[in-house]
XYZ file of C-alpha atoms in Angstrom:
586
model
C -30.460 4.961 38.616
C -31.115 1.654 40.329
C -27.888 0.002 41.372
C -29.312 -2.504 43.797
C -29.370 -5.236 41.175
C -25.524 -5.276 41.257
C -23.549 -6.848 44.057
C -21.097 -4.221 45.378
C -17.498 -5.142 46.045
C -15.624 -3.099 48.642
C -12.523 -2.650 46.427
C -13.649 -1.997 42.795
C -17.425 -2.242 42.520
C -17.600 -0.692 39.042
C -15.396 -3.412 37.553
C -17.469 -6.118 39.227
C -20.652 -4.490 37.954
C -19.187 -4.722 34.443
C -18.392 -8.406 34.914
C -21.897 -9.092 36.201
C -23.551 -7.136 33.401
C -21.575 -8.892 30.664
C -22.553 -8.236 27.037
C -26.176 -7.350 27.951
C -27.243 -4.069 26.449
C -30.034 -3.435 28.975
C -27.569 -3.421 31.886
C -24.511 -1.758 30.340
C -25.919 1.818 30.235
C -26.667 1.509 33.980
C -23.091 0.410 34.663
C -21.812 3.229 32.465
C -23.874 5.726 34.461
C -22.539 4.287 37.725
C -18.934 4.605 36.449
C -19.513 8.283 35.628
C -21.404 9.103 38.862
C -18.834 7.296 41.017
C -16.050 9.469 39.580
C -14.406 6.656 37.599
C -15.390 8.078 34.202
C -11.784 8.631 33.192
C -10.444 5.236 34.250
C -9.094 3.760 31.009
C -9.279 0.130 32.066
C -12.974 0.470 32.965
C -13.813 2.324 29.758
C -11.881 -0.186 27.665
C -13.782 -3.065 29.272
C -17.066 -1.215 28.752
C -16.283 -0.635 25.069
C -15.478 -4.318 24.566
C -18.759 -5.349 26.200
C -20.952 -2.917 24.231
C -19.306 -4.174 21.053
C -19.918 -7.788 22.085
C -23.547 -6.846 22.853
C -23.943 -5.788 19.223
C -24.442 -2.052 19.753
C -21.807 -0.405 17.605
C -23.701 2.908 17.862
C -23.354 2.939 21.649
C -19.705 1.905 21.293
C -19.089 4.964 19.111
C -20.818 7.260 21.597
C -18.632 6.057 24.457
C -15.495 6.309 22.297
C -16.268 9.923 21.324
C -16.640 10.840 25.004
C -13.062 9.717 25.773
C -10.327 12.306 25.587
C -6.906 11.231 24.345
C -7.503 7.466 23.976
C -4.311 5.484 24.357
C -2.771 2.612 22.409
C -4.271 -0.081 24.652
C -7.784 1.302 24.232
C -7.449 1.598 20.448
C -6.078 -1.931 20.088
C -8.817 -3.389 22.295
C -11.467 -1.560 20.310
C -10.035 -2.565 16.928
C -9.775 -6.180 18.090
C -13.367 -6.255 19.390
C -14.890 -4.676 16.291
C -12.931 -7.096 14.121
C -13.900 -10.086 16.261
C -17.623 -9.265 16.156
C -17.571 -8.510 12.414
C -17.994 -4.732 12.635
C -15.314 -4.625 9.980
C -15.908 -1.118 8.622
C -15.834 0.243 12.169
C -12.589 -1.634 12.852
C -11.016 0.260 9.949
C -12.558 3.518 11.210
C -10.926 3.083 14.630
C -7.647 2.141 12.930
C -7.783 5.399 10.960
C -8.587 7.318 14.164
C -5.578 5.681 15.803
C -3.282 6.871 13.017
C -4.776 10.390 13.156
C -4.058 10.406 16.900
C -0.367 9.756 16.095
C -0.416 6.431 17.928
C 1.776 3.790 16.298
C -0.008 0.525 15.427
C 1.340 -2.754 16.789
C 1.292 -6.313 15.491
C -1.990 -6.801 17.392
C -3.454 -3.845 15.491
C -2.493 -5.202 12.103
C -3.662 -8.748 12.876
C -7.168 -7.426 13.612
C -7.300 -4.855 10.802
C -6.147 -7.366 8.180
C -8.850 -9.776 9.414
C -11.442 -7.011 8.908
C -10.239 -6.524 5.334
C -10.602 -10.279 4.788
C -14.155 -10.230 6.173
C -14.974 -7.345 3.822
C -13.273 -9.126 0.886
C -11.716 -5.775 0.084
C -8.547 -6.512 -1.844
C -7.763 -2.828 -2.341
C -7.978 -1.942 1.363
C -6.057 -5.060 2.353
C -3.190 -4.232 0.008
C -3.122 -0.715 1.464
C -2.880 -2.158 5.000
C -0.182 -4.577 3.760
C 1.824 -1.508 2.781
C 1.323 -0.053 6.287
C 2.594 -3.355 7.716
C 5.915 -2.991 5.877
C 6.275 0.714 6.676
C 5.798 -0.002 10.387
C 8.268 -2.882 10.414
C 5.911 -5.836 10.982
C 6.536 -7.599 7.643
C 8.125 -10.619 9.340
C 5.769 -10.905 12.317
C 4.332 -14.433 12.193
C 0.855 -13.431 13.408
C 0.566 -10.560 10.937
C 1.866 -12.769 8.120
C -0.705 -15.455 8.993
C -3.450 -12.821 8.905
C -2.209 -11.626 5.488
C -2.194 -15.179 4.104
C -5.792 -15.581 5.323
C -6.769 -12.224 3.822
C -5.320 -12.895 0.364
C -6.684 -16.458 0.294
C -10.203 -15.317 1.277
C -10.036 -12.577 -1.343
C -9.143 -15.125 -4.036
C -5.653 -13.680 -4.617
C -3.849 -16.991 -4.232
C -0.673 -15.728 -5.873
C -0.059 -13.072 -3.207
C -1.246 -15.430 -0.470
C 1.409 -17.941 -1.520
C 4.110 -15.251 -1.757
C 3.468 -14.181 1.846
C 3.228 -17.816 2.958
C 6.522 -18.820 1.314
C 8.354 -15.848 2.858
C 7.324 -16.769 6.401
C 10.402 -17.921 8.361
C 8.179 -20.443 10.123
C 4.602 -21.268 9.144
C 2.174 -21.830 12.001
C -0.915 -24.003 11.705
C -3.116 -20.945 11.031
C -1.060 -20.043 7.958
C -1.084 -23.641 6.694
C -4.857 -23.832 7.180
C -5.474 -20.519 5.437
C -3.367 -21.464 2.424
C -4.813 -24.979 2.109
C -8.425 -23.798 2.512
C -7.721 -20.909 0.112
C -6.706 -23.371 -2.585
C -9.647 -25.654 -1.878
C -12.271 -22.897 -1.797
C -11.005 -21.468 -5.080
C -11.309 -24.809 -6.869
C -7.606 -25.717 -6.688
C -8.010 -29.042 -4.913
C -4.839 -30.568 -6.323
C -2.742 -27.622 -5.060
C -4.402 -27.911 -1.634
C -3.444 -31.589 -1.434
C 0.124 -30.908 -2.584
C 0.524 -28.285 0.135
C -0.922 -30.636 2.753
C 1.649 -33.259 1.743
C 4.355 -30.663 2.330
C 2.792 -29.835 5.706
C 3.073 -33.504 6.672
C 6.732 -33.587 5.578
C 7.738 -30.695 7.840
C 5.979 -32.360 10.795
C 3.487 -29.577 11.453
C 0.564 -31.345 13.086
C -2.743 -30.691 11.314
C -5.747 -29.733 13.425
C -9.437 -30.404 12.722
C -9.656 -27.263 10.562
C -6.828 -28.575 8.362
C -8.519 -31.942 8.017
C -11.868 -30.419 7.010
C -10.177 -28.454 4.199
C -8.158 -31.453 3.036
C -11.244 -33.681 2.994
C -13.028 -31.061 0.879
C -10.036 -30.991 -1.505
C -10.100 -34.808 -1.706
C -13.807 -34.628 -2.539
C -13.068 -32.061 -5.228
C -10.509 -34.159 -7.118
C -11.671 -37.652 -6.118
C -8.590 -38.446 -4.034
C -10.059 -41.390 -2.129
C -6.689 -42.775 -0.986
C -5.713 -39.593 0.820
C -9.264 -39.200 2.139
C -9.027 -42.668 3.716
C -5.646 -41.735 5.215
C -7.218 -38.634 6.790
C -10.016 -40.792 8.211
C -7.468 -43.154 9.753
C -5.532 -40.171 11.124
C -8.722 -38.857 12.757
C -9.253 -42.220 14.465
C -5.576 -42.646 15.432
C -5.280 -39.149 16.928
C -8.703 -39.467 18.590
C -10.187 -36.346 17.027
C -13.785 -35.806 18.060
C -16.079 -36.803 15.200
C -18.131 -33.626 15.518
C -20.746 -32.436 13.042
C -18.303 -30.488 10.857
C -15.628 -33.191 10.625
C -18.187 -35.987 10.280
C -20.062 -34.211 7.490
C -16.763 -33.530 5.699
C -15.975 -37.255 5.802
C -19.454 -38.130 4.491
C -19.076 -35.640 1.663
C -15.579 -36.921 0.813
C -16.667 -40.575 0.645
C -19.797 -39.699 -1.345
C -17.900 -37.638 -3.893
C -15.078 -40.180 -4.139
C -17.498 -42.982 -4.990
C -17.807 -44.917 -1.711
C -21.368 -44.304 -0.520
C -21.307 -47.341 1.817
C -18.365 -45.890 3.762
C -20.167 -42.544 3.884
C -23.145 -44.268 5.519
C -20.835 -45.917 8.076
C -19.564 -42.489 9.132
C -23.114 -41.113 9.196
C -24.260 -43.929 11.509
C -21.286 -43.388 13.867
C -21.955 -39.679 14.383
C -23.359 -38.870 17.824
C -24.845 -35.610 16.590
C -26.227 -35.104 13.081
C -27.471 -31.757 11.904
C -29.395 -30.897 8.743
C -26.150 -30.688 6.723
C -25.099 -34.232 7.675
C -28.528 -35.649 6.758
C -28.629 -33.668 3.517
C -25.113 -34.780 2.529
C -26.093 -38.430 2.983
C -29.362 -38.040 1.041
C -27.441 -36.289 -1.737
C -24.809 -39.037 -1.762
C -27.403 -41.734 -2.297
C -28.988 -39.684 -5.067
C -25.818 -38.977 -7.038
C -24.848 -42.657 -6.916
C -28.181 -43.764 -8.366
C -29.618 -45.112 -5.104
C -32.857 -43.172 -5.406
C -34.923 -45.457 -3.179
C -32.354 -45.262 -0.359
C -32.285 -41.478 -0.712
C -36.064 -41.284 -0.341
C -36.038 -43.728 2.607
C -33.403 -41.676 4.436
C -35.310 -38.476 3.666
C -38.461 -39.983 5.204
C -36.447 -41.069 8.269
C -35.111 -37.518 8.541
C -38.663 -36.186 8.531
C -39.551 -38.578 11.366
C -36.545 -38.385 13.698
C -34.051 -35.881 12.325
C -33.851 -32.117 12.037
C -36.320 -30.235 9.857
C -35.238 -30.506 6.188
C -34.225 -27.247 4.530
C -34.372 -26.125 0.908
C -31.017 -27.809 0.117
C -32.351 -31.118 1.453
C -35.252 -30.880 -0.965
C -32.857 -30.222 -3.858
C -31.028 -33.422 -2.873
C -34.136 -35.606 -2.667
C -35.723 -34.157 -5.825
C -32.481 -34.712 -7.740
C -32.359 -38.297 -6.442
C -35.922 -38.870 -7.656
C -35.096 -37.323 -11.041
C -32.125 -39.630 -11.623
C -33.961 -42.760 -10.503
C -37.289 -42.207 -12.285
C -39.193 -41.840 -8.991
C -41.796 -39.404 -10.311
C -44.458 -40.113 -7.686
C -42.004 -39.706 -4.803
C -40.612 -36.530 -6.354
C -44.054 -34.987 -6.729
C -44.860 -35.825 -3.102
C -41.621 -34.251 -1.882
C -42.239 -31.079 -3.919
C -45.770 -30.777 -2.525
C -44.656 -31.338 1.092
C -41.933 -28.745 0.668
C -44.532 -26.079 -0.010
C -47.485 -27.257 2.064
C -45.912 -28.902 5.127
C -42.621 -26.997 5.490
C -43.760 -23.699 3.918
C -40.575 -23.386 1.888
C -40.702 -21.311 -1.288
C -39.306 -23.315 -4.234
C -36.186 -21.829 -5.802
C -34.627 -22.223 -9.225
C -32.898 -25.483 -8.206
C -36.183 -27.108 -7.153
C -37.926 -26.176 -10.392
C -34.941 -27.444 -12.403
C -35.149 -30.780 -10.565
C -38.869 -31.079 -11.296
C -38.403 -30.321 -15.010
C -35.452 -32.722 -15.102
C -37.458 -35.450 -13.355
C -40.449 -35.169 -15.688
C -38.240 -34.893 -18.765
C -36.080 -37.906 -17.921
C -39.197 -39.994 -17.267
C -40.395 -39.260 -20.799
C -43.062 -36.787 -19.695
C -41.588 -34.132 -21.948
C -44.844 -32.365 -22.806
C -45.823 -32.292 -19.112
C -42.420 -30.807 -18.256
C -42.998 -28.106 -20.883
C -46.435 -27.304 -19.427
C -44.922 -27.217 -15.921
C -42.465 -24.539 -17.078
C -45.205 -22.493 -18.723
C -47.790 -22.776 -15.947
C -46.039 -23.173 -12.583
C -42.613 -21.543 -12.704
C -42.384 -17.793 -11.976
C -41.098 -15.842 -14.971
C -37.785 -14.601 -13.567
C -34.650 -14.059 -15.701
C -32.404 -15.800 -13.154
C -34.438 -19.013 -13.380
C -34.901 -19.139 -17.129
C -31.518 -20.393 -18.377
C -31.137 -23.324 -15.958
C -34.732 -24.469 -16.431
C -34.656 -24.324 -20.224
C -31.290 -26.138 -20.190
C -32.887 -29.028 -18.262
C -35.752 -29.012 -20.748
C -33.372 -29.103 -23.718
C -31.576 -32.075 -22.166
C -34.910 -33.923 -21.926
C -35.640 -33.172 -25.590
C -32.243 -34.569 -26.589
C -32.688 -37.681 -24.441
C -36.057 -38.483 -26.007
C -35.126 -37.213 -29.492
C -37.957 -34.675 -29.549
C -36.554 -32.456 -32.276
C -39.524 -30.120 -32.792
C -39.852 -29.209 -29.122
C -36.072 -29.173 -28.736
C -35.774 -26.507 -31.426
C -38.360 -24.330 -29.625
C -36.579 -24.751 -26.308
C -33.224 -23.947 -27.897
C -34.659 -20.701 -29.248
C -35.624 -19.688 -25.694
C -32.151 -20.584 -24.438
C -30.214 -18.846 -27.175
C -32.280 -15.697 -26.654
C -31.280 -15.713 -22.966
C -27.637 -16.836 -23.325
C -26.551 -16.307 -26.935
C -22.846 -16.730 -26.085
C -23.098 -20.078 -24.268
C -21.447 -22.707 -26.510
C -23.062 -25.573 -24.586
C -26.516 -24.668 -25.902
C -25.313 -24.745 -29.517
C -23.601 -28.096 -28.986
C -26.764 -29.583 -27.452
C -28.930 -28.284 -30.316
C -26.395 -29.579 -32.852
C -26.606 -33.039 -31.269
C -30.404 -32.975 -31.373
C -30.338 -32.149 -35.088
C -27.694 -34.830 -35.716
C -29.775 -37.486 -33.980
C -32.729 -36.454 -36.158
C -30.583 -36.708 -39.291
C -30.828 -32.966 -40.038
C -27.225 -32.468 -41.080
C -28.083 -29.208 -42.832
C -29.054 -27.791 -39.449
C -25.914 -29.247 -37.862
C -23.840 -27.390 -40.441
C -25.770 -24.185 -39.739
C -25.084 -24.466 -35.966
C -21.408 -25.180 -36.618
C -21.116 -22.069 -38.801
C -22.793 -19.913 -36.153
C -20.299 -21.142 -33.549
C -17.383 -20.377 -35.881
C -18.745 -16.906 -36.612
C -19.196 -16.181 -32.899
C -15.806 -17.754 -32.018
C -17.535 -20.111 -29.579
C -15.707 -23.246 -28.478
C -16.713 -26.246 -26.410
C -15.375 -26.334 -22.864
C -12.240 -28.463 -22.652
C -12.918 -31.736 -20.879
C -10.494 -33.456 -18.560
C -10.450 -36.507 -16.287
C -8.580 -37.082 -13.049
C -7.494 -40.416 -11.611
C -5.732 -41.124 -8.312
C -3.069 -43.857 -8.187
C -1.018 -44.456 -5.010
C -2.336 -41.210 -3.476
C -1.113 -39.190 -6.477
C -3.545 -37.560 -8.881
C -3.079 -37.538 -12.670
C -4.978 -35.359 -15.133
C -5.775 -36.326 -18.732
C -7.400 -34.314 -21.518
C -8.591 -35.563 -24.933
C -5.640 -36.733 -27.013
C -3.303 -35.894 -24.126
C 0.309 -36.884 -24.763
C 1.979 -35.125 -21.842
C 2.237 -38.173 -19.583
C 5.659 -39.914 -19.442
C 3.958 -43.259 -20.199
C 1.963 -41.901 -23.160
C 3.132 -44.539 -25.662
C 2.313 -47.401 -23.305
C -1.096 -45.889 -22.440
C -2.050 -45.412 -26.104
C -0.926 -48.925 -27.109
C -2.897 -50.430 -24.252
C -5.994 -48.321 -25.025
C -5.906 -49.318 -28.710
C -5.712 -52.977 -27.661
C -8.496 -52.461 -25.139
C -10.848 -50.874 -27.681
C -10.098 -53.723 -30.121
C -11.148 -56.208 -27.423
C -14.301 -54.163 -26.832
C -15.159 -54.226 -30.548
C -14.677 -58.007 -30.499
C -17.232 -58.104 -27.661
C -19.770 -56.058 -29.668
C -18.877 -52.398 -29.113
C -19.279 -49.941 -31.991
C -18.407 -46.246 -31.646
C -21.331 -43.822 -31.333
C -19.712 -41.266 -33.598
C -22.593 -38.801 -33.380
C -21.436 -38.045 -29.843
C -18.769 -35.649 -31.117
C -19.071 -32.346 -32.946
C -20.153 -33.070 -36.477
C -17.555 -31.146 -38.439
C -15.319 -34.246 -38.335
C -15.349 -37.026 -40.896
C -16.620 -40.418 -39.702
C -13.152 -41.976 -39.251
C -11.852 -38.845 -37.511
C -14.795 -38.940 -35.118
C -14.012 -42.506 -34.088
C -10.383 -41.606 -33.405
C -11.457 -38.524 -31.397
C -13.829 -40.665 -29.358
C -11.187 -43.318 -28.692
C -8.884 -40.809 -27.012
C -11.419 -39.009 -24.828
C -9.965 -38.082 -21.463
C -11.892 -40.670 -19.444
C -10.741 -43.517 -21.711
C -7.102 -42.403 -21.334
C -7.468 -42.146 -17.543
C -9.101 -45.574 -17.352
C -6.369 -47.124 -19.504
C -3.726 -45.607 -17.219
C -5.560 -46.887 -14.128
C -5.873 -50.392 -15.547
C -2.150 -50.426 -16.311
C -1.033 -49.126 -12.921
C -3.338 -50.851 -10.410
C -3.931 -54.394 -9.241
C -6.573 -56.494 -10.974
C -8.990 -56.405 -8.028
C -8.810 -52.624 -7.566
C -11.799 -50.553 -8.772
C -10.918 -47.742 -11.181
C -12.171 -44.313 -10.048
C -12.340 -41.345 -12.421
C -13.476 -37.737 -11.936
C -14.534 -35.833 -15.085
C -15.291 -32.103 -15.216
C -18.007 -32.402 -17.886
C -20.955 -34.687 -18.510
C -19.754 -37.996 -19.913
C -20.550 -38.434 -23.602
C -22.794 -41.266 -24.761
C -19.981 -43.108 -26.532
C -17.764 -43.176 -23.434
C -20.698 -44.402 -21.359
C -21.321 -47.134 -23.934
C -17.635 -48.043 -24.245
C -16.940 -48.230 -20.495
C -19.686 -50.847 -20.135
C -17.681 -53.061 -22.503
C -14.390 -52.196 -20.795
C -15.876 -53.386 -17.475
C -16.697 -56.705 -19.160
C -13.425 -57.396 -20.983
C -11.250 -56.340 -18.014
C -13.553 -57.733 -15.284
C -13.038 -54.475 -13.363
C -15.473 -52.200 -11.585
C -15.134 -48.680 -12.997
C -16.554 -45.681 -11.154
C -16.863 -42.380 -13.015
C -17.975 -39.126 -11.419
C -18.974 -36.687 -14.126
C -20.435 -33.184 -13.843
C -23.886 -34.528 -12.957
C -23.553 -37.798 -11.057
C -21.763 -41.090 -10.405
C -21.703 -44.052 -12.772
C -20.775 -47.444 -11.327
C -19.901 -49.749 -14.243
C -19.761 -53.467 -13.525
C -20.227 -56.549 -15.725
C -21.497 -54.448 -18.624
C -24.112 -52.403 -16.824
C -24.191 -48.978 -15.155
C -25.833 -47.934 -11.891
C -27.594 -45.057 -13.684
C -29.509 -47.616 -15.810
C -28.733 -45.394 -18.817
C -30.880 -42.786 -17.102
C -28.529 -39.848 -16.909
């Protein structure tokens, strides 16, 4: 063996050879050989360091070989090995070494459990994690703050928020890791309101949030449209002089975009010293969802000139922007460049955007041909693509083609109530009430129900949720009186209810009442009552806004002289002076 490449040290050359080799797999076998030849093959500290380095180098096979050559490994070696395998995501092997430790009758420590629980989290193995949780109690580490933090992280990552919260609440003192895990667990599982509530509690107990906390909270704000809190977080970042790195900056951009303030998002984007593909893509997407298609395309072209190489998600963002702004030429060019210049293979999302773009622009027959001729026939793509096509048929009242498309969809997803509702609306718009009745009966027979819609509004950094006909709010009577008065003023200004926007089993008068108390109208009425006259009203809705609400809110913006911003399932609508930023193109 050649050892001349290592600088010898008169006291412990083998250890220095290890330090010089580092996690480089080509050099580590030579150092290992030197350790054995020099008579240090049983020195635990050297072998432990060697194991850590081979693990860091990515060779778990070599790590196992060295481990098997060691007789009677001690607690320190086991813990180091379990920690390294957990750290470098060799999670199964971490559990293997933990099992070996138990079989060697060596008691695990808090360090052991912290690493093993992390491995269970990385594996998303709820069963194994619960088993380890039992070991934690048996071995007396149930109140160790580091182990508890690891358990909170594990349960949150595994989606078991109930157990995560139980462990969290039992902690005698929550550290920032536990707070972060619980807040991000809520946010990543779609519980944005709970994440924000917990963050408010974190602020009350004076635990200082770090950048990880702020990223999760900003994502939660984006989820529920909590612009007030999002602005507070931005001010906190500036006040505490947090570095506006790529992750934090992109989180701010995403929050402002999804809370309806695209101009503020652009300010953050321009201030960032470093912008990666995610920051650029978030800004392009923000412009697109707010109806600023031309700005989205301009920024995309700037990205191609001076920014990082766009990825497949960037192309989804720019194609969606083109679809919602009627920029067919620009969309076609982007789709072509994606394949020919960047050699990216279009996915389902890109094909959906193209069908959506052609359909919205009135090129319904061309969209149908595009599906038949250009899109690969894969089951995973079919439902989303035909759904976009059905939406185009409804928009342009193409009943004959819509019925064909619906047949495709119902064959693929016969239990999806949304498809039946869309087809029912197409028939209603065409005056085919016999077909509407048939669809209604099918839904009753199959026990299919429309998804429940709800709207969220933030007032004074508190979020309020409304559903259709909701009477749970303490100010219900005041809200309903005001809304009735508001809709009367709208009718005086020329508004008439588009009663075909609701399911057609209702009588005409019942439909109008149902429309009047849709969740977004209730939320807007509450916002108008509780905010100052110059304050824009911001609403987040979980479903696509119905045509009647879109029509009515235009009139509400006129009679109240307020700007109203609604984020529905698909995009943003900025209502002002009787018009909408989507130009009725949604």
